[in-house]
CSV table of C-alpha atoms and ligand atoms in Angstrom, one decimal:
chain,number,residue,atom,x,y,z
J,1,MET,CA,-47.1,142.1,216.9
J,2,THR,CA,-49.6,142.7,219.7
J,3,ILE,CA,-51.1,139.6,221.0
J,4,GLU,CA,-54.1,139.4,223.3
J,5,ILE,CA,-53.9,136.7,225.9
J,6,SER,CA,-56.9,136.0,228.2
J,7,ASP,CA,-59.1,133.2,229.3
J,8,LYS,CA,-61.1,133.9,226.1
J,9,THR,CA,-58.2,133.4,223.8
J,10,TYR,CA,-56.9,130.2,225.6
J,11,ASP,CA,-58.0,127.1,223.7
J,12,GLU,CA,-57.5,124.4,226.3
J,13,GLU,CA,-58.5,121.5,223.9
J,14,PHE,CA,-55.8,122.7,221.4
J,15,VAL,CA,-53.1,122.7,224.1
J,16,LYS,CA,-54.2,119.2,225.3
J,17,LYS,CA,-54.1,117.9,221.8
J,18,VAL,CA,-50.7,119.2,221.0
J,19,GLU,CA,-49.5,117.7,224.3
J,20,GLU,CA,-51.0,114.4,223.5
J,21,ILE,CA,-49.9,114.1,219.9
J,22,SER,CA,-46.4,115.4,220.4
J,23,GLY,CA,-45.8,113.7,223.7
J,24,GLU,CA,-43.6,116.7,224.6
J,25,ASN,CA,-43.8,119.1,227.5
J,26,PHE,CA,-43.4,122.4,225.5
J,27,HIS,CA,-44.4,124.4,228.6
J,28,LYS,CA,-40.8,124.0,229.7
J,29,CYS,CA,-39.7,126.3,227.0
J,30,MET,CA,-37.8,129.3,228.4
J,31,GLN,CA,-37.9,131.3,225.2
J,32,CYS,CA,-34.1,131.4,224.8
J,33,GLY,CA,-34.4,131.4,221.0
J,34,THR,CA,-31.7,128.7,220.4
J,35,CYS,CA,-34.2,126.8,218.2
J,36,SER,CA,-34.9,129.8,216.0
J,37,GLY,CA,-31.2,130.8,215.8
J,38,GLY,CA,-30.2,127.5,214.3
J,39,CYS,CA,-33.2,126.9,212.1
J,40,PRO,CA,-32.2,126.6,208.4
J,41,MET,CA,-35.8,127.5,207.3
J,42,ILE,CA,-36.4,130.5,209.5
J,43,GLU,CA,-36.2,133.1,206.8
J,44,HIS,CA,-39.1,131.5,205.0
J,45,MET,CA,-41.3,131.1,208.1
J,46,ASP,CA,-43.9,133.7,209.2
J,47,ILE,CA,-43.5,132.8,212.9
J,48,PRO,CA,-40.2,131.6,214.3
J,49,PRO,CA,-40.1,128.2,216.1
J,50,ARG,CA,-39.5,130.0,219.5
J,51,GLN,CA,-42.7,132.0,219.1
J,52,ILE,CA,-44.6,128.9,218.0
J,53,MET,CA,-43.7,127.4,221.3
J,54,ILE,CA,-45.0,130.3,223.4
J,55,LEU,CA,-48.1,130.7,221.2
J,56,THR,CA,-48.9,127.0,221.7
J,57,HIS,CA,-48.3,127.3,225.4
J,58,PHE,CA,-50.8,130.1,225.6
J,59,GLY,CA,-53.3,128.1,223.6
J,60,LEU,CA,-53.5,130.6,220.7
J,61,LYS,CA,-54.8,128.0,218.3
J,62,ASP,CA,-55.7,130.1,215.3
J,63,LYS,CA,-52.3,131.8,215.2
J,64,VAL,CA,-50.4,128.5,215.4
J,65,ILE,CA,-52.6,126.6,213.0
J,66,SER,CA,-52.8,129.3,210.4
J,67,SER,CA,-49.0,129.9,210.5
J,68,LYS,CA,-47.0,128.3,207.6
J,69,THR,CA,-44.1,127.5,210.0
J,70,ALA,CA,-44.9,123.9,210.7
J,71,TRP,CA,-45.3,123.3,206.9
J,72,ILE,CA,-42.0,124.9,206.1
J,73,CYS,CA,-40.2,123.0,208.8
J,74,ALA,CA,-38.1,120.3,207.2
J,75,THR,CA,-37.8,118.1,210.4
J,76,CYS,CA,-34.1,118.6,210.3
J,77,ASN,CA,-33.8,118.3,214.1
J,78,ALA,CA,-31.3,121.1,214.4
J,79,CYS,CA,-33.6,122.7,217.0
J,80,SER,CA,-34.3,119.6,219.0
J,81,VAL,CA,-30.7,118.7,219.5
J,82,ARG,CA,-29.8,122.2,220.7
J,83,CYS,CA,-32.8,123.0,222.9
J,84,PRO,CA,-31.4,123.5,226.4
J,85,ARG,CA,-34.8,122.4,227.8
J,86,GLY,CA,-34.7,119.1,226.0
J,87,ILE,CA,-37.8,119.8,224.0
J,88,GLU,CA,-38.2,117.8,220.8
J,89,LEU,CA,-39.6,120.7,218.7
J,90,THR,CA,-39.9,118.4,215.7
J,91,LYS,CA,-42.6,116.5,217.6
J,92,VAL,CA,-44.4,119.7,218.4
J,93,MET,CA,-44.3,120.7,214.7
J,94,GLU,CA,-45.6,117.3,213.8
J,95,ALA,CA,-48.5,117.6,216.2
J,96,ILE,CA,-49.4,121.0,214.7
J,97,ARG,CA,-49.4,119.5,211.2
J,98,GLN,CA,-51.4,116.5,212.3
J,99,LEU,CA,-54.2,118.8,213.7
J,100,THR,CA,-54.8,119.9,210.1
J,101,LEU,CA,-54.0,116.6,208.3
J,102,ARG,CA,-56.3,114.6,210.5
J,103,LYS,CA,-59.2,116.7,209.2
J,104,ASN,CA,-58.4,115.2,205.8
J,105,ILE,CA,-56.8,118.4,204.5
J,106,ASN,CA,-53.7,117.9,202.4
J,107,TYR,CA,-50.9,120.5,202.3
J,108,VAL,CA,-49.5,118.9,199.1
J,109,GLU,CA,-51.7,117.5,196.4
J,110,PRO,CA,-50.0,114.4,195.0
J,111,SER,CA,-51.9,114.9,191.7
J,112,ALA,CA,-50.4,118.4,191.3
J,113,ILE,CA,-46.8,117.1,191.1
J,114,SER,CA,-45.7,117.2,187.4
J,115,GLU,CA,-44.8,114.0,185.6
J,116,GLU,CA,-41.4,115.4,184.8
J,117,ILE,CA,-40.6,116.0,188.5
J,118,MET,CA,-42.2,112.7,189.5
J,119,ALA,CA,-40.0,110.8,187.0
J,120,GLY,CA,-36.7,112.0,188.6
J,121,LEU,CA,-37.7,111.8,192.2
J,122,PRO,CA,-36.1,109.3,194.6
J,123,GLN,CA,-38.8,107.2,196.4
J,124,ILE,CA,-37.8,108.5,199.8
J,125,ALA,CA,-38.6,112.0,198.6
J,126,LEU,CA,-42.2,111.0,197.7
J,127,VAL,CA,-42.8,108.8,200.7
J,128,SER,CA,-41.4,111.4,203.2
J,129,CYS,CA,-43.3,114.3,201.6
J,130,PHE,CA,-46.6,112.4,201.6
J,131,ARG,CA,-46.0,111.2,205.1
J,132,LYS,CA,-45.5,114.8,206.3
J,133,HIS,CA,-47.8,116.7,204.1
J,134,THR,CA,-50.8,114.6,203.2
J,135,SER,CA,-53.6,113.2,205.3
N,1,MET,CA,-18.0,87.5,206.3
N,2,LYS,CA,-21.7,87.7,205.5
N,3,ILE,CA,-24.0,90.4,206.9
N,4,SER,CA,-27.7,91.3,206.6
N,5,TYR,CA,-28.2,94.3,204.4
N,6,TYR,CA,-31.2,96.6,204.0
N,7,PRO,CA,-31.0,98.4,200.6
N,8,GLY,CA,-34.4,100.2,200.8
N,9,CYS,CA,-36.7,101.3,197.9
N,10,THR,CA,-34.6,104.1,196.5
N,11,LEU,CA,-31.3,102.1,196.3
N,12,LYS,CA,-33.1,99.4,194.3
N,13,THR,CA,-34.4,101.9,191.8
N,14,LYS,CA,-33.3,105.5,191.4
N,15,ALA,CA,-30.1,105.1,193.5
N,16,LYS,CA,-28.7,101.9,192.0
N,17,ASN,CA,-25.6,104.1,191.7
N,18,MET,CA,-25.4,104.0,195.5
N,19,ASP,CA,-26.4,100.3,196.0
N,20,CYS,CA,-24.3,98.5,193.3
N,21,PRO,CA,-20.9,100.1,194.0
N,22,GLY,CA,-21.5,99.6,197.7
N,23,VAL,CA,-22.2,95.9,197.3
N,24,ALA,CA,-19.2,95.5,194.9
N,25,ALA,CA,-16.9,97.5,197.2
N,26,LEU,CA,-17.8,95.4,200.2
N,27,ASN,CA,-17.3,92.3,198.2
N,28,ALA,CA,-13.9,93.4,197.3
N,29,LEU,CA,-13.2,93.9,201.0
N,30,GLY,CA,-14.3,90.4,201.7
N,31,VAL,CA,-17.8,91.1,203.0
N,32,GLU,CA,-21.0,89.8,201.4
N,33,LEU,CA,-23.9,92.2,201.9
N,34,VAL,CA,-26.8,89.8,202.0
N,35,GLU,CA,-30.1,91.5,201.0
N,36,LEU,CA,-32.7,91.0,203.7
N,37,PRO,CA,-35.4,88.6,202.4
N,38,ARG,CA,-38.9,90.1,202.2
N,39,TRP,CA,-37.8,93.5,203.2
N,40,ASN,CA,-40.4,96.3,202.9
N,41,CYS,CA,-40.3,100.1,202.7
N,42,CYS,CA,-39.3,101.5,206.1
N,43,GLY,CA,-41.5,104.5,205.7
N,44,ALA,CA,-38.6,106.9,205.0
N,45,VAL,CA,-39.4,109.0,208.1
N,46,PHE,CA,-39.7,108.0,211.7
N,47,SER,CA,-43.2,108.5,213.0
N,48,LEU,CA,-43.1,111.6,215.3
N,49,ALA,CA,-46.7,111.6,216.5
N,50,ASP,CA,-46.9,109.9,219.9
N,51,ASP,CA,-50.2,108.2,219.1
N,52,ASP,CA,-49.2,106.9,215.7
N,53,LEU,CA,-47.9,103.4,216.1
N,54,LEU,CA,-49.2,102.2,212.8
N,55,HIS,CA,-46.2,103.7,210.9
N,56,LEU,CA,-43.9,101.8,213.1
N,57,LEU,CA,-45.0,98.5,211.9
N,58,ALA,CA,-43.1,98.7,208.6
N,59,PRO,CA,-39.6,99.3,210.1
N,60,VAL,CA,-40.3,96.8,212.9
N,61,ARG,CA,-41.2,94.1,210.4
N,62,ASP,CA,-37.9,94.7,208.7
N,63,LEU,CA,-36.1,94.2,212.0
N,64,ILE,CA,-38.0,91.0,212.6
N,65,ARG,CA,-36.8,89.7,209.2
N,66,VAL,CA,-33.3,90.1,210.5
N,67,VAL,CA,-34.0,88.0,213.6
N,68,GLU,CA,-35.6,85.4,211.4
N,69,GLN,CA,-32.2,85.2,209.6
N,70,GLY,CA,-30.7,84.3,212.9
N,71,ASP,CA,-28.8,87.6,212.6
N,72,ASN,CA,-28.4,90.4,215.1
N,73,LYS,CA,-27.0,93.1,213.0
N,74,LEU,CA,-28.4,95.0,210.0
N,75,VAL,CA,-26.3,97.2,207.7
N,76,VAL,CA,-28.0,100.1,206.1
N,77,ALA,CA,-26.5,102.5,203.5
N,78,CYS,CA,-29.3,105.0,202.9
N,79,SER,CA,-29.2,107.7,205.6
N,80,MET,CA,-33.0,108.1,205.8
N,81,CYS,CA,-33.6,104.4,206.0
N,82,TYR,CA,-30.9,104.1,208.7
N,83,ASN,CA,-32.5,106.9,210.7
N,84,THR,CA,-36.0,105.4,210.5
N,85,LEU,CA,-34.9,101.8,211.3
N,86,ALA,CA,-32.6,102.9,214.1
N,87,ARG,CA,-35.2,105.0,215.8
N,88,ALA,CA,-37.9,102.4,215.5
N,89,ASN,CA,-35.4,99.9,216.9
N,90,LEU,CA,-34.7,102.1,219.9
N,91,LEU,CA,-38.3,102.6,220.6
N,92,MET,CA,-38.9,98.9,220.6
N,93,ARG,CA,-36.0,98.5,223.0
N,94,GLU,CA,-36.9,101.3,225.4
N,95,ASN,CA,-40.7,101.7,225.4
N,96,SER,CA,-42.3,98.6,226.9
N,97,GLU,CA,-45.8,99.9,226.6
N,98,LYS,CA,-45.6,100.7,222.9
N,99,ARG,CA,-43.6,97.5,222.3
N,100,HIS,CA,-46.4,95.5,223.9
N,101,THR,CA,-49.0,97.2,221.7
N,102,ILE,CA,-47.1,96.7,218.5
N,103,ASN,CA,-46.2,93.1,219.3
N,104,THR,CA,-49.8,92.3,220.1
N,105,PHE,CA,-51.1,94.0,217.0
N,106,MET,CA,-48.7,92.0,214.7
N,107,GLU,CA,-50.1,88.7,215.7
N,108,GLU,CA,-48.6,86.9,212.8
N,109,GLU,CA,-45.0,88.0,213.6
N,110,ARG,CA,-42.7,86.9,216.4
N,111,ASP,CA,-42.3,89.3,219.3
N,112,TYR,CA,-39.6,91.9,218.8
N,113,ASN,CA,-37.7,93.6,221.6
N,114,GLY,CA,-35.1,95.6,219.8
N,115,GLU,CA,-32.4,92.9,219.8
N,116,VAL,CA,-31.0,93.8,216.4
N,117,GLU,CA,-28.3,96.4,216.0
N,118,VAL,CA,-28.9,98.8,213.1
N,119,VAL,CA,-25.6,99.9,211.7
N,120,HIS,CA,-24.8,102.5,209.0
N,121,LEU,CA,-22.5,101.3,206.3
N,122,LEU,CA,-20.0,104.1,207.1
N,123,SER,CA,-19.7,102.8,210.7
N,124,PHE,CA,-19.5,99.3,209.4
N,125,LEU,CA,-16.5,100.2,207.2
N,126,ARG,CA,-14.7,101.7,210.2
N,127,ASP,CA,-15.6,99.2,212.9
N,128,GLU,CA,-15.8,95.9,211.1
N,129,ILE,CA,-13.3,96.3,208.3
N,130,GLY,CA,-11.1,99.1,209.5
N,131,TRP,CA,-9.4,102.0,207.7
N,132,GLU,CA,-6.0,100.1,207.7
N,133,LYS,CA,-7.4,97.2,205.7
N,134,ILE,CA,-9.3,99.5,203.3
N,135,LYS,CA,-6.1,101.5,202.8
N,136,GLU,CA,-4.2,98.3,201.9
N,137,SER,CA,-6.8,97.5,199.3
N,138,ILE,CA,-6.8,100.8,197.5
N,139,LYS,CA,-5.8,100.4,193.9
N,140,VAL,CA,-6.7,103.8,192.5
N,141,PRO,CA,-5.9,106.4,195.1
N,142,LEU,CA,-8.1,109.5,194.5
N,143,ARG,CA,-5.1,111.7,194.8
N,144,GLY,CA,-5.7,115.4,194.4
N,145,LEU,CA,-9.5,115.2,194.6
N,146,LYS,CA,-10.9,117.8,197.0
N,147,ILE,CA,-14.1,116.3,198.5
N,148,ALA,CA,-16.6,118.0,200.8
N,149,PRO,CA,-18.3,115.5,203.0
N,150,TYR,CA,-22.0,116.2,203.3
N,151,TYR,CA,-23.6,114.6,206.3
N,152,GLY,CA,-27.0,116.3,206.2
N,153,CYS,CA,-29.4,115.6,209.0
N,154,THR,CA,-30.3,112.0,209.4
N,155,LEU,CA,-26.8,110.5,210.1
N,156,LEU,CA,-26.3,112.8,213.1
N,157,ARG,CA,-29.7,113.8,214.5
N,158,PRO,CA,-31.3,113.1,216.8
N,159,GLN,CA,-28.4,112.2,219.2
N,160,SER,CA,-29.9,108.9,220.1
N,161,VAL,CA,-29.1,107.5,216.6
N,162,ALA,CA,-26.2,109.7,215.6
N,163,ILE,CA,-23.5,107.5,213.9
N,164,GLU,CA,-20.9,109.6,215.7
N,165,PRO,CA,-20.8,112.7,217.9
N,166,PRO,CA,-21.7,115.5,215.6
N,167,GLU,CA,-19.0,117.9,216.9
N,168,LYS,CA,-16.3,115.3,216.7
N,169,ARG,CA,-17.3,113.7,213.4
N,170,THR,CA,-14.5,111.9,211.6
N,171,LEU,CA,-16.2,109.1,209.6
N,172,PHE,CA,-16.4,110.8,206.2
N,173,LYS,CA,-13.0,112.5,206.8
N,174,ASP,CA,-11.3,109.2,207.6
N,175,LEU,CA,-12.9,107.5,204.6
N,176,ILE,CA,-11.9,110.3,202.2
N,177,GLU,CA,-8.3,110.2,203.5
N,178,THR,CA,-8.2,106.5,203.4
N,179,MET,CA,-9.1,106.7,199.7
N,180,GLY,CA,-6.2,109.1,199.2
N,181,ALA,CA,-8.3,112.2,198.5
N,182,THR,CA,-8.3,115.5,200.4
N,183,VAL,CA,-11.1,116.5,202.8
N,184,VAL,CA,-12.7,119.9,202.5
N,185,ASP,CA,-14.5,120.3,205.8
N,186,PHE,CA,-17.1,123.1,205.2
N,187,PRO,CA,-19.5,124.8,207.5
N,188,ALA,CA,-22.7,123.6,205.8
N,189,SER,CA,-21.7,119.9,206.1
N,190,THR,CA,-24.4,119.1,208.6
N,191,ASP,CA,-27.0,121.6,207.4
N,192,CYS,CA,-30.4,120.4,206.1
N,193,CYS,CA,-30.7,120.1,202.3
N,194,SER,CA,-34.4,120.9,202.7
N,195,SER,CA,-35.3,117.3,202.4
N,196,TYR,CA,-38.9,116.7,201.2
N,197,GLN,CA,-39.5,120.4,201.0
N,198,ILE,CA,-38.0,120.2,197.5
N,199,LEU,CA,-41.4,118.8,196.6
N,200,SER,CA,-43.7,120.9,198.8
N,201,ASN,CA,-41.9,124.2,198.6
N,202,PRO,CA,-39.4,123.9,195.7
N,203,ASP,CA,-38.3,127.5,195.8
N,204,ILE,CA,-37.3,127.3,199.4
N,205,GLY,CA,-35.6,123.9,198.6
N,206,ILE,CA,-33.5,125.5,195.8
N,207,GLU,CA,-32.4,128.4,198.1
N,208,THR,CA,-31.4,125.9,200.8
N,209,VAL,CA,-29.4,123.9,198.3
N,210,SER,CA,-27.7,127.0,196.9
N,211,LYS,CA,-26.4,127.9,200.3
N,212,ILE,CA,-24.9,124.5,200.8
N,213,LEU,CA,-23.3,124.5,197.4
N,214,GLU,CA,-21.9,128.0,197.9
N,215,SER,CA,-20.4,127.0,201.2
N,216,ALA,CA,-18.7,123.9,199.7
N,217,GLU,CA,-17.4,125.8,196.8
N,218,SER,CA,-16.1,128.7,198.8
N,219,TRP,CA,-14.0,126.3,200.9
N,220,GLY,CA,-12.5,124.9,197.7
N,221,ALA,CA,-14.4,121.6,197.1
N,222,GLU,CA,-14.3,120.0,193.7
N,223,ALA,CA,-16.9,117.4,194.7
N,224,ILE,CA,-19.5,116.6,197.3
N,225,VAL,CA,-20.0,113.2,198.8
N,226,THR,CA,-23.1,112.0,200.5
N,227,SER,CA,-24.9,108.9,201.8
N,228,CYS,CA,-28.5,109.9,201.2
N,229,PRO,CA,-30.4,109.7,197.9
N,230,LEU,CA,-32.6,112.6,198.9
N,231,CYS,CA,-29.5,114.8,199.6
N,232,GLU,CA,-28.1,113.6,196.3
N,233,TYR,CA,-31.2,114.5,194.5
N,234,ASN,CA,-31.4,118.0,196.0
N,235,LEU,CA,-27.7,118.8,195.7
N,236,GLY,CA,-27.1,116.9,192.5
N,237,LYS,CA,-30.1,116.7,190.2
N,238,ARG,CA,-31.7,120.0,191.4
N,239,GLN,CA,-28.3,121.7,191.2
N,240,GLU,CA,-29.2,123.0,187.7
N,241,ASP,CA,-32.0,124.9,189.3
N,242,ALA,CA,-29.7,126.5,191.8
N,243,LEU,CA,-27.1,127.3,189.1
N,244,ARG,CA,-29.8,129.0,187.0
N,245,LYS,CA,-30.8,131.2,190.0
N,246,HIS,CA,-27.3,132.1,191.2
N,247,ASP,CA,-24.7,133.2,188.7
N,248,LYS,CA,-21.8,132.8,191.1
N,249,LEU,CA,-22.4,129.1,191.7
N,250,LYS,CA,-20.3,126.7,189.7
N,251,GLU,CA,-21.1,123.1,188.8
N,252,LEU,CA,-20.2,120.8,191.7
N,253,PRO,CA,-20.3,117.0,191.1
N,254,THR,CA,-22.1,115.0,193.7
N,255,PHE,CA,-21.2,111.4,194.5
N,256,TYR,CA,-22.3,108.7,196.8
N,257,PHE,CA,-19.5,107.5,199.1
N,258,THR,CA,-20.0,104.0,197.8
N,259,GLN,CA,-19.1,105.1,194.3
N,260,LEU,CA,-15.8,106.7,195.3
N,261,LEU,CA,-14.9,103.7,197.4
N,262,ALA,CA,-15.6,101.3,194.5
N,263,LEU,CA,-13.5,103.5,192.2
N,264,ALA,CA,-10.6,103.7,194.7
N,265,LEU,CA,-10.7,99.9,195.1
N,266,GLY,CA,-10.1,99.6,191.4
N,267,LEU,CA,-13.5,98.2,190.5
N,268,GLY,CA,-13.9,100.7,187.7
N,269,ALA,CA,-16.8,102.8,186.4
N,270,GLU,CA,-18.8,99.7,185.5
N,271,VAL,CA,-20.0,99.1,189.0
N,272,CYS,CA,-20.7,102.8,189.7
N,273,ASN,CA,-23.7,103.5,187.4
N,274,PHE,CA,-22.5,107.1,186.9
N,275,GLU,CA,-25.2,107.6,184.3
N,276,LEU,CA,-27.6,108.0,187.3
N,277,ASN,CA,-25.6,110.9,188.7
N,278,HIS,CA,-26.2,114.3,187.4
N,279,ASN,CA,-23.6,117.0,187.2
N,280,GLY,CA,-20.3,116.5,185.6
N,281,VAL,CA,-19.4,113.5,187.6
N,282,VAL,CA,-17.8,111.5,184.8
N,283,ARG,CA,-16.0,114.6,183.4
N,284,LEU,CA,-14.4,115.2,186.8
N,285,MET,CA,-13.3,111.6,187.2
N,286,GLU,CA,-11.9,111.6,183.7
N,287,SER,CA,-10.0,114.8,184.2
N,288,LYS,CA,-8.4,113.3,187.3
N,289,LYS,CA,-7.6,110.1,185.4
N,290,PHE,CA,-9.4,107.9,187.9
N,291,LEU,CA,-11.4,106.1,185.2
N,292,THR,CA,-8.5,105.2,182.9
N,293,ALA,CA,-6.3,104.1,185.7
N,294,ALA,CA,-8.8,101.3,186.7
D,1,SF4,S1,-34.5,126.2,222.2
D,1,SF4,FE1,-36.0,125.2,223.6
D,1,SF4,S2,-36.2,126.5,225.4
D,1,SF4,FE2,-35.1,127.7,223.8
D,1,SF4,S3,-36.8,128.8,222.8
D,1,SF4,FE3,-36.5,127.0,221.6
D,1,SF4,S4,-37.9,125.5,222.5
D,1,SF4,FE4,-37.7,127.2,224.0
D,2,SF4,S1,-36.7,120.9,212.6
D,2,SF4,FE1,-37.9,122.5,211.7
D,2,SF4,S2,-38.1,124.1,213.2
D,2,SF4,FE2,-36.4,122.8,213.8
D,2,SF4,S3,-34.6,123.7,213.0
D,2,SF4,FE3,-35.3,122.2,211.5
D,2,SF4,S4,-36.6,123.3,210.0
D,2,SF4,FE4,-36.3,124.6,211.9
């Protein structure tokens, strides 16, 4: 993947927002890949967590926001507990999701869940899914 | 002994088979789990956005209810509720700025400073009752049952609320051995079951579940034990989807630890609500003669 990085591609507002919402200093990331190595969802992601960190650092908003990675992330914290730089990646992923959700865009439509599935679901599945994937 | 107990929404409805045997088992061990008055949903997940304090109100209100009881400890059985309540509690203890904002916002409530201790039922069994005492009370040892303990995520991550050090975890192992059963420690024990992704991305969810089942089966487990109704749903109820997709997978009954404990204490199937489990649970217990013995 060739990526152009220049002052034209750097979205400062995006970087500031992710910093603010996540409360994390993801610029500390040293690209070791420990997060990606232990991520149970990695094979389903289009961009590994390690790359999400550097793309966010470089302010490449479109690449990060259009990636499905933050939506596939299950907030399992396997990455956060192992990151040698002490970055809570789950908070960075949350911030990336929030940037979309706060525009009133849902990732999951509650009305699209079938009655059959709904009937068997534990409440914590519904509540956590809606907390993570609806605005 | 009486202790404040937070069941949470799922344990009062879809996971009565976790709640009822837990309450009965503790009762048999001389502990009354007293349901917290006026408890509300904790929100199921801890709020990760730094500027989102609103979602902290629910778990903090629950913790205030504990203080109102004159109590300083809250026992929680559901792993997700435990994680959410424990993290909210830590934040109220450690972050004075956010604590001040939240306390000021909740004008109708008393100020809360994180004085309650949030304890998972597994830790409570070890620390307040003790394996020795539990062992003495076992009436139906689960002899010959090979159980894979499934921790999942929320009991062990993040470190700040881990019920024990993840690399030196022994709680499930000690409980299983105390009940007379055999522990099958398997590599996927602390992997994620896909959590809420089972709803958003079901195919990914089923693949994730399949890997965990395969791991447990390949290490010789006859059953999985968990303390989370979402893990139980994914590994138990949705197991049929995994079996349909992967020929080599076999049915693997999934239990809550409270059910096995109640059975081992001789309380019988009546308190276990096995009808709410999914996959061959009763068949396995019958084949091992654990039901008739009670
Ligand atoms: S583990 Fe931490 S330091 Fe290493 S690549 Fe991931 S975020 Fe960066
Ligand atoms: S929290 Fe998300 S990114 Fe991190 S390891 Fe888990 S699924 Fe992967």
